[in-house]
Amino acid sequence: MSDLSNRVILTVAPTGSSTPAAKCPGLPVTPAEIAAETYECWKAGASVVHLHVRDDQGNASMEYEKFRESVALIREKCDIVINMTTAGGFGVPDDERILPLDLIPEMATMDAGSMNVKGDFVFHNSVAFLEKLGRRAQELGILPEIEVMDTGMVYTALRLIEQGYIKSPPHFQMVLGMENGMAATVENLVYMKNLLPPGATWSAFGVGKAHLTILMATLALGGHVRVGMEDNIYLDAGQKASSNVDFVERTRRIIELNNKRPATPEETRAMLGLRSRQACMDYALQFSARPDRCG
C-alpha cells in the first residue's frame, strides 16, 4: 500500500448515548436509521463508525440484538470500520457491556477510568472491568480504542498496557470538554498527546462548541479526528446540523485544506493493524456457532 502519512482517519459518532432525539430531529435511533446514516457518512468520507444503539423508547442501551441488527445492516451496505461502544446505557452489568464484542467488530471502546457526570451519577469503569474488557478484546482480536477524558485515565491506560491487558501499539481517543472532564483547550490537547507512549496512534475531539477548535488543533498535531451528533449537534452558533453527513462533509473539506486526505476503510485497517471486513464477518459467523461462546 502507498504512503499513508498524509491520511487522516475520520470517525463518525452518529448516535451516542445521551443526545436527546427530541432536540435533534436528524439523530438516527433505530438500527435501520443508524445503518442508513452510517452508509451516507461512509460515502462522504468517514472510514470508522463509533456505534451506539438505543432501545425502543430511544434511550441508551447495550441490548445485544440491537447491536446485532445494526452491525448486520451496516456490513451489508459498506466496508466501514465498526468501532463498538462498551458504554451505552447506565448501570449496565459488566458482562452485558462486553457481550456485543461477540459480533466481532474491528474495534471497541475502552473508557480508561470512572468520572463524575451529573448529580449522583458516576460513569463507572473499574480497573477490574477494564482488565476483563482488555482480556476479552485480545481473545477476539479486537483493537481497544482507549478513551481518555483526563490525564489520570492516560496513566491508567499506561499501566494496563504495561500489565499486558492492552497490546502495543495502542490507539487512544482523547475526549475533551465533557462536564467534569478535562477542558477542551489546545494546551490540554498538547499536554495529553505528549503523555502517549511511543508508537501510539491517536484521535481527538471536543464536545459541543469546542469541536472545531480541537479538530483544527488535532489535524495540526498529526492526529485523527471524530465528528458526529453524539458529540455536537451544531454546525455553527444557532445552526443545527440536519444530519451527521453535514459534519463529515465539512471535516473532509477541512482535512483537504490541510493538504491531507481522509483515509479509506482499507487504509484505516492498514494504519491500525485491523482485520479485513470479510475476515471479521467470517470469524463472527464461526464464533456464533461455538459451544464455548460466552453469550
Coordinates of C-alpha atoms in Angstrom, one line a residue:
M1 CA 0.0 0.0 0.0
S2 CA 1.3 3.5 -0.8
D3 CA 2.5 6.0 1.8
L4 CA -0.3 6.7 4.3
S5 CA 1.4 9.5 6.2
N6 CA -1.0 12.2 4.9
R7 CA -4.1 10.1 5.5
V8 CA -6.5 11.1 8.3
I9 CA -8.9 8.6 9.9
L10 CA -12.3 10.2 10.1
T11 CA -14.6 8.7 12.6
V12 CA -18.3 9.5 12.7
A13 CA -20.2 9.0 16.0
P14 CA -23.8 9.3 14.7
T15 CA -26.0 8.5 17.8
G16 CA -24.3 8.3 21.2
S17 CA -26.0 7.5 24.5
S18 CA -27.1 11.0 25.7
T19 CA -28.0 13.2 22.7
P20 CA -31.8 13.6 23.0
A21 CA -33.7 12.7 19.9
A22 CA -36.4 15.3 20.8
K23 CA -33.8 18.1 20.4
C24 CA -32.2 16.7 17.3
P25 CA -34.6 15.6 14.6
G26 CA -31.8 14.2 12.4
L27 CA -30.5 11.8 15.1
P28 CA -30.6 8.2 13.9
V29 CA -32.0 5.9 16.6
T30 CA -33.2 2.6 15.1
P31 CA -30.8 0.1 13.7
A32 CA -32.1 0.8 10.2
E33 CA -31.7 4.6 10.7
I34 CA -28.2 4.1 12.1
A35 CA -27.1 1.9 9.2
A36 CA -28.5 4.2 6.6
E37 CA -26.8 7.2 8.2
T38 CA -23.6 5.3 8.5
Y39 CA -23.7 4.4 4.8
E40 CA -24.2 8.1 3.8
C41 CA -21.3 9.1 6.1
W42 CA -19.1 6.4 4.5
K43 CA -19.9 7.8 1.1
A44 CA -19.0 11.3 2.4
G45 CA -15.6 10.2 3.6
A46 CA -15.9 8.6 7.1
S47 CA -13.9 5.4 7.5
V48 CA -14.9 4.4 11.0
V49 CA -18.3 4.4 12.7
H50 CA -18.4 4.6 16.5
L51 CA -21.5 2.5 17.2
H52 CA -24.1 3.1 19.9
V53 CA -27.7 1.8 19.9
R54 CA -30.9 2.9 21.5
D55 CA -33.8 0.9 22.9
D56 CA -37.4 1.1 21.5
Q57 CA -38.0 4.1 23.7
G58 CA -35.0 5.9 22.3
N59 CA -32.9 5.5 25.5
A60 CA -29.2 4.5 25.7
S61 CA -28.8 0.7 25.6
M62 CA -26.4 -2.2 25.4
E63 CA -29.0 -4.5 24.0
Y64 CA -27.2 -7.3 22.1
E65 CA -30.0 -7.7 19.5
K66 CA -29.9 -4.0 18.6
F67 CA -26.2 -4.2 18.1
R68 CA -26.5 -7.4 16.1
E69 CA -29.1 -5.9 13.8
S70 CA -27.1 -2.6 13.4
V71 CA -23.9 -4.4 12.6
A72 CA -25.5 -6.7 10.1
L73 CA -27.2 -3.8 8.2
I74 CA -24.0 -1.8 8.2
R75 CA -21.9 -4.6 6.8
E76 CA -24.5 -5.2 4.1
K77 CA -24.1 -1.6 2.9
C78 CA -20.4 -0.8 3.1
D79 CA -16.9 -1.7 4.3
I80 CA -16.7 1.0 7.0
V81 CA -14.7 0.0 10.2
I82 CA -17.0 -0.7 13.1
N83 CA -15.9 0.7 16.5
M84 CA -18.4 -0.6 19.1
T85 CA -19.1 1.2 22.3
T86 CA -18.9 -0.7 25.6
A87 CA -20.5 2.3 27.4
G88 CA -24.1 2.5 26.2
G89 CA -26.8 2.7 28.9
F90 CA -26.4 3.4 32.6
G91 CA -25.9 0.9 35.4
V92 CA -25.4 -2.0 32.9
P93 CA -23.6 -5.0 34.3
D94 CA -20.0 -5.6 33.0
D95 CA -20.8 -8.8 31.1
E96 CA -23.6 -7.0 29.2
R97 CA -21.3 -4.2 28.3
I98 CA -18.8 -6.7 26.9
L99 CA -21.2 -9.2 25.2
P100 CA -21.6 -7.2 21.9
L101 CA -17.9 -7.8 21.2
D102 CA -19.1 -11.3 20.3
L103 CA -20.2 -9.7 17.0
I104 CA -16.5 -9.2 16.2
P105 CA -16.2 -5.5 15.4
E106 CA -12.8 -4.4 14.3
M107 CA -12.6 -2.0 17.3
A108 CA -14.3 -1.4 20.7
T109 CA -14.1 1.5 23.1
M110 CA -12.3 1.2 26.5
D111 CA -13.1 4.2 28.7
A112 CA -10.0 4.2 30.9
G113 CA -11.5 5.3 34.2
S114 CA -14.5 6.5 36.1
M115 CA -15.7 10.1 36.3
N116 CA -18.5 12.2 37.7
V117 CA -21.2 13.2 35.3
K118 CA -24.2 15.0 36.9
G119 CA -25.8 14.8 40.3
D120 CA -25.1 11.5 41.9
F121 CA -24.4 9.7 38.6
V122 CA -20.9 8.3 38.2
F123 CA -19.7 6.9 34.8
H124 CA -18.3 3.7 36.3
N125 CA -15.2 2.0 34.8
S126 CA -13.4 0.0 37.5
V127 CA -10.0 -1.4 36.9
A128 CA -11.5 -4.9 37.2
F129 CA -13.9 -4.1 34.3
L130 CA -11.0 -2.7 32.2
E131 CA -8.9 -5.8 32.8
K132 CA -11.8 -8.0 31.9
L133 CA -12.6 -6.0 28.8
G134 CA -8.9 -6.0 27.8
R135 CA -8.6 -9.8 28.1
R136 CA -11.8 -10.3 26.0
A137 CA -10.7 -7.9 23.3
Q138 CA -7.4 -9.8 23.0
E139 CA -9.2 -13.1 22.9
L140 CA -11.3 -11.9 20.0
G141 CA -8.6 -10.0 18.1
I142 CA -10.4 -6.6 18.6
L143 CA -8.5 -3.3 18.9
P144 CA -9.4 -1.3 22.0
E145 CA -9.9 2.4 21.4
I146 CA -8.7 3.8 24.7
E147 CA -11.0 6.8 25.5
V148 CA -9.4 9.2 27.9
M149 CA -11.2 12.2 29.4
D150 CA -8.4 13.4 31.6
T151 CA -4.7 12.7 32.3
G152 CA -5.4 10.2 35.1
M153 CA -7.1 8.0 32.5
V154 CA -4.0 8.1 30.3
Y155 CA -1.9 6.8 33.3
T156 CA -4.4 4.1 34.0
A157 CA -4.1 3.0 30.3
L158 CA -0.3 3.0 30.5
R159 CA -0.5 0.6 33.5
L160 CA -2.9 -1.6 31.6
I161 CA -0.5 -1.7 28.6
E162 CA 2.4 -2.5 30.9
Q163 CA 0.5 -5.3 32.6
G164 CA -0.5 -6.8 29.2
Y165 CA -4.2 -6.1 29.2
I166 CA -3.8 -3.9 26.1
K167 CA -1.4 -4.8 23.3
S168 CA 1.0 -2.4 21.8
P169 CA 0.9 -0.2 19.8
P170 CA -2.2 1.2 21.4
H171 CA -4.8 3.5 19.9
F172 CA -6.1 6.5 22.0
Q173 CA -9.2 8.7 21.6
M174 CA -8.9 12.0 23.6
V175 CA -12.2 13.3 24.7
L176 CA -12.1 17.0 25.8
G177 CA -14.8 19.2 27.0
M178 CA -17.1 16.8 28.9
E179 CA -18.6 18.3 32.1
N180 CA -16.2 17.4 35.0
G181 CA -13.6 16.2 32.5
M182 CA -10.6 17.9 31.1
A183 CA -11.4 21.3 29.5
A184 CA -11.3 21.5 25.7
T185 CA -8.3 23.7 25.1
V186 CA -5.4 23.4 22.7
E187 CA -3.0 23.5 25.7
N188 CA -4.7 20.4 27.3
L189 CA -4.7 18.6 24.0
V190 CA -1.0 19.1 23.5
Y191 CA -0.3 18.0 27.1
M192 CA -2.3 14.8 26.8
K193 CA -0.8 14.0 23.4
N194 CA 2.7 14.3 25.0
L195 CA 1.8 11.6 27.6
L196 CA 1.1 8.9 25.0
P197 CA 3.6 6.1 24.6
P198 CA 5.9 6.0 21.5
G199 CA 4.2 4.3 18.5
A200 CA 0.6 5.0 19.7
T201 CA -1.9 6.2 17.2
W202 CA -4.4 8.8 18.4
S203 CA -7.5 10.8 17.6
A204 CA -9.3 13.6 19.5
F205 CA -12.5 15.6 19.6
G206 CA -14.0 18.4 21.5
V207 CA -17.5 18.2 22.9
G208 CA -20.1 20.9 21.9
K209 CA -18.8 24.3 20.9
A210 CA -15.2 23.3 21.2
H211 CA -15.4 20.7 18.4
L212 CA -13.9 22.9 15.7
T213 CA -11.0 24.2 17.9
I214 CA -10.0 20.7 18.9
L215 CA -10.5 19.4 15.3
M216 CA -8.2 22.0 13.8
A217 CA -5.5 21.6 16.5
T218 CA -5.6 17.8 16.2
L219 CA -5.0 18.0 12.4
A220 CA -2.1 20.4 13.0
L221 CA -0.6 18.0 15.5
G222 CA -0.9 15.0 13.2
G223 CA -3.8 13.2 14.9
H224 CA -7.0 11.7 13.6
V225 CA -10.5 13.1 14.1
R226 CA -14.0 12.3 15.2
V227 CA -17.3 14.2 14.5
G228 CA -21.0 13.5 14.8
M229 CA -24.2 14.1 16.7
E230 CA -23.0 12.1 19.7
D231 CA -20.6 14.9 20.5
N232 CA -22.2 18.0 19.0
I233 CA -25.4 18.9 17.1
Y234 CA -24.5 22.4 15.9
L235 CA -22.6 23.3 12.8
D236 CA -22.4 26.9 13.9
A237 CA -23.9 29.0 16.6
G238 CA -27.7 28.5 16.4
Q239 CA -27.4 26.3 13.3
K240 CA -28.2 22.7 14.0
A241 CA -26.9 20.0 11.6
S242 CA -29.5 18.3 9.6
S243 CA -27.6 15.0 9.7
N244 CA -24.2 13.5 10.6
V245 CA -23.3 13.9 6.9
D246 CA -23.1 17.6 7.4
F247 CA -20.2 17.2 9.9
V248 CA -18.4 14.5 7.8
E249 CA -18.6 16.6 4.6
R250 CA -17.3 19.7 6.3
T251 CA -14.5 17.8 8.1
R252 CA -13.4 16.2 4.8
R253 CA -13.0 19.7 3.3
I254 CA -11.0 20.8 6.3
I255 CA -8.7 17.8 6.1
E256 CA -8.2 18.5 2.4
L257 CA -7.4 22.2 3.1
N258 CA -4.6 20.9 5.4
N259 CA -3.1 19.0 2.3
K260 CA -4.2 15.7 3.7
R261 CA -6.8 13.1 2.6
P262 CA -9.4 11.1 4.6
A263 CA -8.3 7.5 4.9
T264 CA -10.4 4.9 3.2
P265 CA -11.6 2.0 5.3
E266 CA -8.9 -0.2 3.7
E267 CA -6.2 2.3 4.6
T268 CA -7.6 2.7 8.1
R269 CA -7.3 -1.1 8.6
A270 CA -3.7 -1.0 7.4
M271 CA -2.9 2.0 9.7
L272 CA -4.3 0.4 12.8
G273 CA -3.5 -3.2 12.1
L274 CA -7.1 -4.4 11.8
R275 CA -8.7 -7.4 10.3
S276 CA -10.4 -7.1 6.9
R277 CA -14.2 -6.7 6.8
Q278 CA -14.6 -10.2 5.3
A279 CA -12.3 -11.7 8.0
C280 CA -14.5 -10.1 10.7
M281 CA -17.6 -11.4 9.1
D282 CA -16.2 -14.9 8.7
Y283 CA -15.0 -15.1 12.2
A284 CA -18.2 -13.7 13.6
L285 CA -20.1 -16.5 11.8
Q286 CA -17.8 -19.2 13.1
F287 CA -17.7 -17.7 16.6
S288 CA -21.5 -17.5 16.9
A289 CA -21.7 -21.3 16.5
R290 CA -19.0 -22.1 19.1
P291 CA -20.4 -24.0 22.2
D292 CA -18.0 -22.1 24.5
R293 CA -19.2 -18.7 23.4
C294 CA -19.8 -16.6 26.5
G295 CA -23.1 -15.2 25.2

